[in-house]
CSV table of C-alpha atoms and ligand atoms in Angstrom, one decimal:
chain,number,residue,atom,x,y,z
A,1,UNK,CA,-87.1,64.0,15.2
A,2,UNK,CA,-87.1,63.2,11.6
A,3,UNK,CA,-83.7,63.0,10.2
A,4,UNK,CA,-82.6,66.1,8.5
A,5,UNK,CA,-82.8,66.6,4.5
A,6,UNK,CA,-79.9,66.4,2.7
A,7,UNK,CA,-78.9,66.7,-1.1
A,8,UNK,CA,-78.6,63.3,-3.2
A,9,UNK,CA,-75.5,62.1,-2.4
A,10,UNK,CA,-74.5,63.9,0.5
A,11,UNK,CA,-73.7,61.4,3.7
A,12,UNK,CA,-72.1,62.8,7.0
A,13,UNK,CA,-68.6,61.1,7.0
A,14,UNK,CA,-67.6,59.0,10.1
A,15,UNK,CA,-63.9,57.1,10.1
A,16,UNK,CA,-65.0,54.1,7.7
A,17,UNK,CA,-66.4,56.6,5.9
A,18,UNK,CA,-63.4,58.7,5.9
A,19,UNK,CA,-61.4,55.7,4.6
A,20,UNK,CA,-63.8,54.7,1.9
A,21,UNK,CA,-63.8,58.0,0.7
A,22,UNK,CA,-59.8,58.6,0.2
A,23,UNK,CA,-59.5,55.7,-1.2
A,24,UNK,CA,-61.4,56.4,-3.9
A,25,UNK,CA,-59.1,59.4,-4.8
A,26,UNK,CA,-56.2,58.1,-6.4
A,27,UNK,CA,-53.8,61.2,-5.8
A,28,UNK,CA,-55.2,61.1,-1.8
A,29,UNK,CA,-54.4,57.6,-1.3
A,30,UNK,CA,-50.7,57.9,-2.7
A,31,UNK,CA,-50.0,60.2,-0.9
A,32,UNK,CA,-50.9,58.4,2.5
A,33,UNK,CA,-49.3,55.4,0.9
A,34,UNK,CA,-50.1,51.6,1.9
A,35,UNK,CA,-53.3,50.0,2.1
A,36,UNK,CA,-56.1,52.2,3.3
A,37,UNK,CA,-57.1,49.8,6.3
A,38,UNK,CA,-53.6,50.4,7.8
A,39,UNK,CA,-54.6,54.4,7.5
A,40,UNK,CA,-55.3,55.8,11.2
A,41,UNK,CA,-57.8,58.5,11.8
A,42,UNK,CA,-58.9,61.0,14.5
A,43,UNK,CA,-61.6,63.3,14.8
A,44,UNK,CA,-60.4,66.7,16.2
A,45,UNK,CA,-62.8,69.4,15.2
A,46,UNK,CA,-62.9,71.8,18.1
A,47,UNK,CA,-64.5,74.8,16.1
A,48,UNK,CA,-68.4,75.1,16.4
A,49,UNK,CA,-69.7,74.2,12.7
A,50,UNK,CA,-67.6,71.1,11.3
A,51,UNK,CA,-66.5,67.5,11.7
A,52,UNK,CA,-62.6,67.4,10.9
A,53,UNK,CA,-60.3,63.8,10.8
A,54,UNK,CA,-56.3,63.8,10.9
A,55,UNK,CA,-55.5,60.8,8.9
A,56,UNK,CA,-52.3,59.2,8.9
A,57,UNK,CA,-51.1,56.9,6.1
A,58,UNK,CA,-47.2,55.2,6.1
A,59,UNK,CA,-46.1,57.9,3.6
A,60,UNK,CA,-48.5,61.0,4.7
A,61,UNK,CA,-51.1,62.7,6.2
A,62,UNK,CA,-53.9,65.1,4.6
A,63,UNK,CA,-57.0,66.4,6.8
A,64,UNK,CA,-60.6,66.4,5.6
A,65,UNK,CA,-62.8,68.9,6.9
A,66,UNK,CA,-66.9,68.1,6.4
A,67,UNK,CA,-70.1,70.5,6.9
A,68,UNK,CA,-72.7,69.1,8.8
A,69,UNK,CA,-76.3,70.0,8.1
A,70,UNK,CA,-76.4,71.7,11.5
A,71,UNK,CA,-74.0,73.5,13.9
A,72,UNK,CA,-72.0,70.8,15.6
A,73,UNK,CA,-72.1,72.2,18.7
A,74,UNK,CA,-75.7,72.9,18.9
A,75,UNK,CA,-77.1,70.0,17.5
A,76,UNK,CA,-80.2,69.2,14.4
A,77,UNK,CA,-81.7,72.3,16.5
A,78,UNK,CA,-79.7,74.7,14.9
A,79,UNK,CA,-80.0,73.7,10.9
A,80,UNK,CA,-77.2,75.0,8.7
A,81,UNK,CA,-76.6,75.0,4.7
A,82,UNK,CA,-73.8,72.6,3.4
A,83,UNK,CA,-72.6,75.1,1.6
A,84,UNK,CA,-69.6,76.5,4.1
A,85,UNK,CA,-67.1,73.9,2.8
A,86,UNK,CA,-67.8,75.2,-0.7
A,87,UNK,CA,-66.9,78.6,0.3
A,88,UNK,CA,-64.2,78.0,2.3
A,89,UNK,CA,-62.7,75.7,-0.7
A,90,UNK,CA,-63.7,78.7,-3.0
A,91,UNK,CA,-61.9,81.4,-0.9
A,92,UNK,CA,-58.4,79.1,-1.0
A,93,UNK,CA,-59.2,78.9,-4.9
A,94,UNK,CA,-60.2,83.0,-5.1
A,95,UNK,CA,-56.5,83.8,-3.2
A,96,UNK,CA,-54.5,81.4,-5.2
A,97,UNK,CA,-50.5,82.0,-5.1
A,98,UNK,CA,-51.2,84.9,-3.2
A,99,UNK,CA,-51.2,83.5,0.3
A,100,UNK,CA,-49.3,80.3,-0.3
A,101,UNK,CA,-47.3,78.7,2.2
A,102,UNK,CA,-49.8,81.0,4.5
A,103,UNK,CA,-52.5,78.8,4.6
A,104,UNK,CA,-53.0,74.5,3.8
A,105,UNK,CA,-52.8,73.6,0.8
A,106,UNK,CA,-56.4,72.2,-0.5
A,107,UNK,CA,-55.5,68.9,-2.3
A,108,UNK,CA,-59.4,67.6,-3.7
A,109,UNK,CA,-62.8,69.4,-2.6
A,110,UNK,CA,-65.6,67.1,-3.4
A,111,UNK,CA,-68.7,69.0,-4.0
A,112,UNK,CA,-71.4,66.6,-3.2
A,113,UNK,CA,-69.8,65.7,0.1
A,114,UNK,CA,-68.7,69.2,1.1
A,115,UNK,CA,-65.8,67.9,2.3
A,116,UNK,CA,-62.1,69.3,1.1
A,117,UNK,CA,-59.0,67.0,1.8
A,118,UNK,CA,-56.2,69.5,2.5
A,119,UNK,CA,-53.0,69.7,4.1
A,120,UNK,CA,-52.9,68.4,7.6
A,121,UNK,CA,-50.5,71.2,9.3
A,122,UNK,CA,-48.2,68.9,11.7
A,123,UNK,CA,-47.0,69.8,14.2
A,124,UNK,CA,-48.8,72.9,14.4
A,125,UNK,CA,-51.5,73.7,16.9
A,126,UNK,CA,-54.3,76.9,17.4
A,127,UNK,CA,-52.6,79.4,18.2
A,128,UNK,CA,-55.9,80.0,21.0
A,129,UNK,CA,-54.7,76.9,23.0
A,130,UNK,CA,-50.9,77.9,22.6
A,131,UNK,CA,-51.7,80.7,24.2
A,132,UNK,CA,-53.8,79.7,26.8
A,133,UNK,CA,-50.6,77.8,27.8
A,134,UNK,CA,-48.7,80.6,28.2
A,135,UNK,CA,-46.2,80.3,24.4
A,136,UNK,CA,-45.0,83.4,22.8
A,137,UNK,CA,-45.1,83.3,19.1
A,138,UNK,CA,-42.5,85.6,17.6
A,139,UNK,CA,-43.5,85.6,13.9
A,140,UNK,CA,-47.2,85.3,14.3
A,141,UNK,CA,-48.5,89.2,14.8
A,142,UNK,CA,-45.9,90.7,11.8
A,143,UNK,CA,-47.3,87.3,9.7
A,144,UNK,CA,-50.9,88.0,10.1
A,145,UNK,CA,-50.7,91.7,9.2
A,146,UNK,CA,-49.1,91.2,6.3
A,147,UNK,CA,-51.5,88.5,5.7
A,148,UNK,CA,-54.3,90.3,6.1
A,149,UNK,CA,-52.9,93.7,4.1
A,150,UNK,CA,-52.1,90.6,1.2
A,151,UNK,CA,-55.2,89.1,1.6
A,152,UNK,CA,-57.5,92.4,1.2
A,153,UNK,CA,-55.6,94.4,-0.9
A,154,UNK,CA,-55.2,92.4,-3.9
A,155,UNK,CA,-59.1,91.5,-3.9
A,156,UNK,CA,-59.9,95.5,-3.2
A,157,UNK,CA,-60.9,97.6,-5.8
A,158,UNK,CA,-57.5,98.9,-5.9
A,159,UNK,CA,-55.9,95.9,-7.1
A,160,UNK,CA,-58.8,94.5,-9.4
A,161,UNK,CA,-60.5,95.9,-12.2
A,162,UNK,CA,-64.5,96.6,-10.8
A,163,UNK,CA,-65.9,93.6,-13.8
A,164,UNK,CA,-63.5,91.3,-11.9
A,165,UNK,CA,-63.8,92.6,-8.0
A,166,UNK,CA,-67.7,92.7,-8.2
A,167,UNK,CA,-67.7,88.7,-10.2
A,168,UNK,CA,-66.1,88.0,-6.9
A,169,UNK,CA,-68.6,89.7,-5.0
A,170,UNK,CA,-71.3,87.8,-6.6
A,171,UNK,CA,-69.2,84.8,-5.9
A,172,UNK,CA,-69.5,85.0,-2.2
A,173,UNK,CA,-72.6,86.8,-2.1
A,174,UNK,CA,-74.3,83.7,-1.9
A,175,UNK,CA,-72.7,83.2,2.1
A,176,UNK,CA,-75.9,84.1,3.6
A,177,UNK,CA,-76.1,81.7,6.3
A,178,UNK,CA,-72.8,82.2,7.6
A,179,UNK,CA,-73.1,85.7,6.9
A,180,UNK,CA,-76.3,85.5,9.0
A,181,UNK,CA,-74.6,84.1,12.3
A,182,UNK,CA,-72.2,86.9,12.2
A,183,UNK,CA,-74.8,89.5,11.9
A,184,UNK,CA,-77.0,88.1,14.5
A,185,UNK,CA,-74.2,86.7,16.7
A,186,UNK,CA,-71.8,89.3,16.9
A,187,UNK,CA,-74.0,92.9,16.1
A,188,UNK,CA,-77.1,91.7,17.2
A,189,UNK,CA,-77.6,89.1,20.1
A,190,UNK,CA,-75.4,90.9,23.1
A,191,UNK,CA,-77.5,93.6,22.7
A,192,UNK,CA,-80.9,92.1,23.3
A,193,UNK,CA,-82.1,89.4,25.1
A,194,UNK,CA,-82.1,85.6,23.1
A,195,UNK,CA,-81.8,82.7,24.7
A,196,UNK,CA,-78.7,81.8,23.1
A,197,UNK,CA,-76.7,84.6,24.9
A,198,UNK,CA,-74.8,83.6,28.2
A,199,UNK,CA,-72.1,85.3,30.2
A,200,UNK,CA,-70.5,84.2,33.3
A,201,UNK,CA,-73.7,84.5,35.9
A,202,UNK,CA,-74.2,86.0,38.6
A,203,UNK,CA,-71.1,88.0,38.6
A,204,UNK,CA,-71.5,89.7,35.2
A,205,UNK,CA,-75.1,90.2,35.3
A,206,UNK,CA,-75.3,94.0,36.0
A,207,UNK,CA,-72.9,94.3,32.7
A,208,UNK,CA,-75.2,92.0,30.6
A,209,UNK,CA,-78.3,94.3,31.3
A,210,UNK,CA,-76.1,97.4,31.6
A,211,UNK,CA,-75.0,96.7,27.5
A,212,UNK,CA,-78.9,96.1,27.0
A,213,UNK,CA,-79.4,99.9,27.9
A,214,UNK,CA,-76.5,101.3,26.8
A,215,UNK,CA,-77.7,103.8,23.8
A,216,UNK,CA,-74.8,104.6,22.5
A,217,UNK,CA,-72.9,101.3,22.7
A,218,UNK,CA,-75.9,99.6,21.0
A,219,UNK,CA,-75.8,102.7,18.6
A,220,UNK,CA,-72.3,101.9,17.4
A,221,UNK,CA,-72.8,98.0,17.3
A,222,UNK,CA,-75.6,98.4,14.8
A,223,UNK,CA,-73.6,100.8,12.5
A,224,UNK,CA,-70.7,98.6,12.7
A,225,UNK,CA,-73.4,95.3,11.9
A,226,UNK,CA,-74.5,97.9,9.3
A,227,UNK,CA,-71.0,98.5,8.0
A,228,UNK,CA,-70.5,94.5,8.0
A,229,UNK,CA,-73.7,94.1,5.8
A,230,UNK,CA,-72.7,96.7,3.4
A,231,UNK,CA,-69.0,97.4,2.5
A,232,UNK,CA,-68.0,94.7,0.2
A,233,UNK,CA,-64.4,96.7,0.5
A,234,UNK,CA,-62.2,92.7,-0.3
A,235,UNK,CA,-62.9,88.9,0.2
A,236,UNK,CA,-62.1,88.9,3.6
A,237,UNK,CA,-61.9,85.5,6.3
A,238,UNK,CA,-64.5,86.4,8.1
A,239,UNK,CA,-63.7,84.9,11.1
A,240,UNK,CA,-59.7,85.6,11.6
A,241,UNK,CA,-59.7,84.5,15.8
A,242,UNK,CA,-57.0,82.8,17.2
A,243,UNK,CA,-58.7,79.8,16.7
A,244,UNK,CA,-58.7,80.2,12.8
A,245,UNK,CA,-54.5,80.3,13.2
A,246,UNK,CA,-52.5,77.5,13.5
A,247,UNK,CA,-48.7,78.3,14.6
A,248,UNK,CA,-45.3,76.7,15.2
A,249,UNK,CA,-42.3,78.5,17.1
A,250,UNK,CA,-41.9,79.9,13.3
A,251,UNK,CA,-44.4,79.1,11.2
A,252,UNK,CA,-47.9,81.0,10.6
A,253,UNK,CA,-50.2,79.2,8.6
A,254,UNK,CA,-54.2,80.8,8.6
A,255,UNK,CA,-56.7,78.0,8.8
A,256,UNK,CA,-61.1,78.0,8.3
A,257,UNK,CA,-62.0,80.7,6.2
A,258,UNK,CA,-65.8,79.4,5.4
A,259,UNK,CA,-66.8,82.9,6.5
A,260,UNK,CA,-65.8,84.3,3.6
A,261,UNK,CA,-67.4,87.1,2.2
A,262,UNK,CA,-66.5,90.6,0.4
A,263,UNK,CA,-66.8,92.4,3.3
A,264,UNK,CA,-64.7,95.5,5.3
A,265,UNK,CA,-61.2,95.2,5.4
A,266,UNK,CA,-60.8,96.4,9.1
A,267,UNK,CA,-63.7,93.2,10.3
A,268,UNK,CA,-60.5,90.7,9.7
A,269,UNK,CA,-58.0,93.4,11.5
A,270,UNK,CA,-60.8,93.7,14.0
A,271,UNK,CA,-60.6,90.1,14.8
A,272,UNK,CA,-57.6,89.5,15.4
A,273,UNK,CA,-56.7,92.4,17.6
A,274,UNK,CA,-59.9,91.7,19.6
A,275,UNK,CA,-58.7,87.9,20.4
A,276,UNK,CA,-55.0,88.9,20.9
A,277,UNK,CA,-56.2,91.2,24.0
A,278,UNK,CA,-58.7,88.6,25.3
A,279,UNK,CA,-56.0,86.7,25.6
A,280,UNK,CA,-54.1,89.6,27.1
A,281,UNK,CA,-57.1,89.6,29.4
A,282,UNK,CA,-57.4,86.6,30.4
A,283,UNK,CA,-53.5,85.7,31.7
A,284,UNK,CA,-54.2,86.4,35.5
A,285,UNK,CA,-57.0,83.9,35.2
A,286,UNK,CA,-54.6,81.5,34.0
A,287,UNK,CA,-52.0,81.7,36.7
A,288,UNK,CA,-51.0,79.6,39.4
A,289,UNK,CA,-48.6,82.1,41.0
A,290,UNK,CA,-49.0,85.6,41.0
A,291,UNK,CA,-46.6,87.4,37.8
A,292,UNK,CA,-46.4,83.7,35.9
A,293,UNK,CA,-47.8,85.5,32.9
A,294,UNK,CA,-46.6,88.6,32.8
A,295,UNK,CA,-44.0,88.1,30.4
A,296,UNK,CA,-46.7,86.6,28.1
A,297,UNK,CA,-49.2,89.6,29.0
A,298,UNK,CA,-46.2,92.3,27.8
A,299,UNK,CA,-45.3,90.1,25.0
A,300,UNK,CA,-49.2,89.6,23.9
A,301,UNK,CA,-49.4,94.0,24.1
A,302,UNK,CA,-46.1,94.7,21.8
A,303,UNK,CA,-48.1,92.5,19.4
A,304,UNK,CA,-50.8,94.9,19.1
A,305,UNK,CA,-48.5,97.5,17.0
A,306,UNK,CA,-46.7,95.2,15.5
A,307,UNK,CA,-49.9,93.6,13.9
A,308,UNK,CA,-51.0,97.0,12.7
A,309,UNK,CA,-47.6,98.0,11.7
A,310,UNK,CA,-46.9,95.0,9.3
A,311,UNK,CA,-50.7,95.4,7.8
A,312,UNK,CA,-50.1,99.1,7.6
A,313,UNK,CA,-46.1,98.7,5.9
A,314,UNK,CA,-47.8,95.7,4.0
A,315,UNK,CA,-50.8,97.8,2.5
A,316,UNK,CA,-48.7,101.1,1.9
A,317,UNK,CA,-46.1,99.1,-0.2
A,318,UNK,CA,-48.5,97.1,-2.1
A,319,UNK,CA,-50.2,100.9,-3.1
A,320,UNK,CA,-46.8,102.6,-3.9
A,321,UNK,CA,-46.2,99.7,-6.4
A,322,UNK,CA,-49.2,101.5,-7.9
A,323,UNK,CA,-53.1,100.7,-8.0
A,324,UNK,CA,-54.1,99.1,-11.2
A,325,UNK,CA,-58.1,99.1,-10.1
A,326,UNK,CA,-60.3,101.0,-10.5
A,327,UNK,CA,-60.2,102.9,-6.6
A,328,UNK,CA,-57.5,105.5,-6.6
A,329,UNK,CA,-55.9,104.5,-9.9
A,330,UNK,CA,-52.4,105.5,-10.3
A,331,UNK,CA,-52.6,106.6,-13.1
A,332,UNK,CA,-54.8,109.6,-11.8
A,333,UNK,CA,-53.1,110.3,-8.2
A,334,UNK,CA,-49.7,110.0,-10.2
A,335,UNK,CA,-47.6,113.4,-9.7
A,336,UNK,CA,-48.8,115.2,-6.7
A,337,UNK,CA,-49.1,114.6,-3.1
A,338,UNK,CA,-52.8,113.0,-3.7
A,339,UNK,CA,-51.3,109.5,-3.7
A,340,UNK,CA,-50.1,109.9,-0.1
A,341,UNK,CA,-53.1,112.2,1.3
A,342,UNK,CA,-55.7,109.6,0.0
A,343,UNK,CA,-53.3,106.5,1.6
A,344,UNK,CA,-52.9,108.3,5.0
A,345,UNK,CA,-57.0,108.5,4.8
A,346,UNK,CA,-57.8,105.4,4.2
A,347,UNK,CA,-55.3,103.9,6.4
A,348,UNK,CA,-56.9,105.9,9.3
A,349,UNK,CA,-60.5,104.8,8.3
A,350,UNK,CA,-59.3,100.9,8.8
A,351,UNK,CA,-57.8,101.9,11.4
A,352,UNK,CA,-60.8,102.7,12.7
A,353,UNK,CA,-63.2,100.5,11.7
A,354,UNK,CA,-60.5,97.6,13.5
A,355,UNK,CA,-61.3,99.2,16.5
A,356,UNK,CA,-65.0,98.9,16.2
A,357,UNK,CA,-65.1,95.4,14.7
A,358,UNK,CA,-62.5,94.8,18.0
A,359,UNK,CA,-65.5,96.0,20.3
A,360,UNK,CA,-67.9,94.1,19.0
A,361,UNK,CA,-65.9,90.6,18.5
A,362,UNK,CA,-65.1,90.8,22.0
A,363,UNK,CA,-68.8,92.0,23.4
A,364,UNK,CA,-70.1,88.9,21.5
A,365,UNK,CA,-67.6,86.9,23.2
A,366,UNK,CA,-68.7,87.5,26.4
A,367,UNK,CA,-71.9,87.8,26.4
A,368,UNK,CA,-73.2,86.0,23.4
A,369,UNK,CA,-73.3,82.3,22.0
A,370,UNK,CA,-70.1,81.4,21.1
A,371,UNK,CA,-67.5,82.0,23.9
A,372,UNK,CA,-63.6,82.1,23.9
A,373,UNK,CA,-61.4,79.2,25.6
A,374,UNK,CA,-59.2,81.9,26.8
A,375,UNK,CA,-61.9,82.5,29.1
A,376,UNK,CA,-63.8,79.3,29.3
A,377,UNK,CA,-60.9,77.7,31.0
A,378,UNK,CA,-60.4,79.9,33.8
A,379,UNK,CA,-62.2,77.6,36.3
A,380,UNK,CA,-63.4,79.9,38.7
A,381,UNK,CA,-66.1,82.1,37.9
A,382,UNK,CA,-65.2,85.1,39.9
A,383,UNK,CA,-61.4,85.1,38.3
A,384,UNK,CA,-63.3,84.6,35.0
A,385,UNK,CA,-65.2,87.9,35.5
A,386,UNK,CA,-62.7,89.7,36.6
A,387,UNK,CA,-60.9,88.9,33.5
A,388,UNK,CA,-63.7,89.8,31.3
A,389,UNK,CA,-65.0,92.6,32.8
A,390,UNK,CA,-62.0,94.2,32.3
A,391,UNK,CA,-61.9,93.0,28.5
A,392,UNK,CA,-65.6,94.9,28.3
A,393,UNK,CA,-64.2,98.2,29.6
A,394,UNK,CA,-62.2,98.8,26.6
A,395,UNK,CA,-64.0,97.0,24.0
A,396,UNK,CA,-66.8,99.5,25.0
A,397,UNK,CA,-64.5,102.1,24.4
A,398,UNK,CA,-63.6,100.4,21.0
A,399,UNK,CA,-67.0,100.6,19.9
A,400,UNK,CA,-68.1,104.2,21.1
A,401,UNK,CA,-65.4,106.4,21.0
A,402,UNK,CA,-62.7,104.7,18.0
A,403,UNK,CA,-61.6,108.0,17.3
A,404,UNK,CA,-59.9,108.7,20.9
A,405,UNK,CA,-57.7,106.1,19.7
A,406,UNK,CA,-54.9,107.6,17.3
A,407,UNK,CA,-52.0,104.8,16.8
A,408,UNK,CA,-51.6,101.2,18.2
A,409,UNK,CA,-50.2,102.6,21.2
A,410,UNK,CA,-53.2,104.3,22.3
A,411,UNK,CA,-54.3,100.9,22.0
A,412,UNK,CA,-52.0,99.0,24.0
A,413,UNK,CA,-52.7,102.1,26.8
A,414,UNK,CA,-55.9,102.2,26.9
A,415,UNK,CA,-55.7,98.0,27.6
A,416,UNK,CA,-52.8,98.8,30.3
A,417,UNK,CA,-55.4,101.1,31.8
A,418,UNK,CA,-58.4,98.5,31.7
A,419,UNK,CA,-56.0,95.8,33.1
A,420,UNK,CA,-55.7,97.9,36.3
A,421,UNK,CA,-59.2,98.1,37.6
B,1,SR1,C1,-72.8,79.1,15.7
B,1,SR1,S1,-71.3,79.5,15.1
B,1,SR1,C2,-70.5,80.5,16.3
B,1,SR1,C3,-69.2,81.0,15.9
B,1,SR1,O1,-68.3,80.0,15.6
B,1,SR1,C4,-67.4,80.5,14.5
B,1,SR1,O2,-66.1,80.3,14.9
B,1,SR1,C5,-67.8,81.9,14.3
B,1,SR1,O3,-67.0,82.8,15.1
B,1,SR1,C6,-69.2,81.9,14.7
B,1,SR1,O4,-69.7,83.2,15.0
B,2,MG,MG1,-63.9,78.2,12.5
């Protein structure tokens, strides 16, 4: 195969490389310290796009996080644009003071490597593989809905004048190839065949061709593809999964935003609730004695309303301090009760549109490309299916009947009810 094109000056970095490159940055190599051939490195990239090295210097440590020209898991058969690095630097940049301490600080992004040298989060780990191991996080769920509720709100249209929301929207509209996987991958691809789909076979075959047939489940995944495509409601993450969280006992810190994008609000509150059930799903699978994880399983459900709760306290406040944008000014809904009517609205429709996105981050999950560990690491395949059959039967009822579901407890019901068949 010929090797892949590359811009001028691009080179995909390997440890030397690494080592070469930091100490050409000044500010990067004081603050590792020492000379750079006593820096050690490690390459622990476990998402599916990026090479990322931990290095270690006598004084500090920073990460660097590189785009390949092709998904890393798949190999030069699935060419990718550079480009995600730049967008993931640019979302940090967009966000600014607003969600500092919340995610790593970037230290250098250097353009023609797409690579950024940030913060290397120590000793935090993804919250995914935290959970898989059974840990409780207490602050995570209340951190990550005000996060997202920050995040969102002050790049809405209620924050930001429409000249400066829609130069941000031009900003990211140029995240086509990542917005591409998620159109294809999540909306698209459960629903028909591709040979990139997989689920756990034979045992979840008759679900895989059941969701191929499904009318009105395939109905509601393309309006909520369509609803991805077109409401350009804040900069969101894009891809807010447990694996996109990095956590302590106390300490939250959000992690891989390359999917950025102004997109809706409720496809970041989507993703997270859809990977905190999965996991809810998935503790039987995990356990080596019948009940081990049932204290995680109740613990993983009360995180469902409080995750909601915090966005939804988070949001409301932010509103009442009053909206300076050009979306339900203040200045107009001043004086009456039109302030709180319009809130209560909205609030419902994210409410909503979380539990669609929810349905169809999970669906792809399952039967898509790019799977969950939560399930992945349940060894045997008829515990596996169990496990995710049972994460289908909601999601389904995420995606075609959202508005049976009126508050988070509904939610956390309607997954105590799934959990028993
Ligand atoms: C080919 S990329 C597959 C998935 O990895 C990322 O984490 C996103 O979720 C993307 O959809
Ligand atoms: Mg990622």
């Amino acid at each position: 195969m010929p090797a892949m094109e590359t811009p001028e000056g691009y080179r995909p970095l390997d440890e030397a490389g690494v080592r070469e490159f930091l100490a050409g940055l000044p500010a990067i190599a004081s603050r590792l310290g020492g000379q750079s051939a006593g820096w050690t490195m490690s390459e622990v990239g476990d998402g599916n796009l990026n090479v990322v090295y931990l290095v270690d210097g006598p004084d500090g440590s920073v990460c660097v996080k590189q785009s390949l020209p092709y998904v890393r898991v798949a190999g030069e058969s699935w060419p990718l644009p550079l480009e995600r690095t730049f967008f993931e630097n640019a979302y940090y940049r967009h966000h600014g003071a607003a969600l500092a301490g919340l995610v790593p600080e970037v230290y250098h992004y250097e353009p023609a490597l797409f690579a950024i040298v940030m913060e290397r989060l120590s000793p935090h780990i993804i919250l995914r593989r935290g959970l898989i191991a059974g840990s409780i996080y207490p602050t995570m769920a209340q951190t990550i809905g005000a996060y997202v509720a920050r995040a969102s709100y002050g790049t809405s249209d209620l924050a930001l004048s429409l000249d400066d929301k829609f130069a941000g929207v031009a900003e990211f509209a140029a995240n086509n190839a990542l917005r591409r996987i998620t159109a294809e991958l999540i909306f698209t691809h459960p629903y028909r065949v591709t040979d990139r789909n997989r689920w756990t076979s034979p045992q979840l075959d008759d679900l895989a061709l059941a969701i191929r047939s499904d009318a009105e489940l395939k109905a509601a995944a393309a309006w909520r593809g369509h609803q991805f495509l077109t409401n350009a409601q804040a900069l969101i993450h894009g891809d807010l999964h447990t694996g996109s969280i990095m956590v302590t006992a106390d300490d939250t810190r959000v992690i891989d935003p390359e999917f950025a994008i102004y997109g809706p609000i409720g496809f970041d509150l989507g993703a997270l609730l859809a990977n905190l059930l999965m996991s809810y799903f998935s503790q039987p699978g995990h356990e080596t004695r019948a009940g081990e994880r049932r204290e995680q399983s109740e613990w993983l459900l009360a995180q469902v309303p409080v995750f909601w709760n915090a966005f939804a306290d988070t949001f409301t406040a932010l509103w009442k301090q009053g909206n300076s944008g050009d979306a339900y000014p203040a200045v107009m809904l001043a004086g009456d009760a039109s302030s709180d009517i319009a809130l209560e609205r909205l609030l419902a429709e994210l409410f909503d549109d979380m539990l669609g996105f929810a349905g169809a981050k999970t669906m792809r999950r399952i039967f898509g490309f790019a799977h969950n560990a939560d399930f992945e690491l349940i060894a045997d395949n008829d515990r596996r299916a169990a496990c995710e059959r049972r994460a289908v039967t909601l999601a389904r009822r995420f995606l075609v009947e959202p508005g049976s579901f009126r508050t988070a407890a509904d939610i956390v019901a309607a997954a105590r009810e799934a959990a028993q068949a």
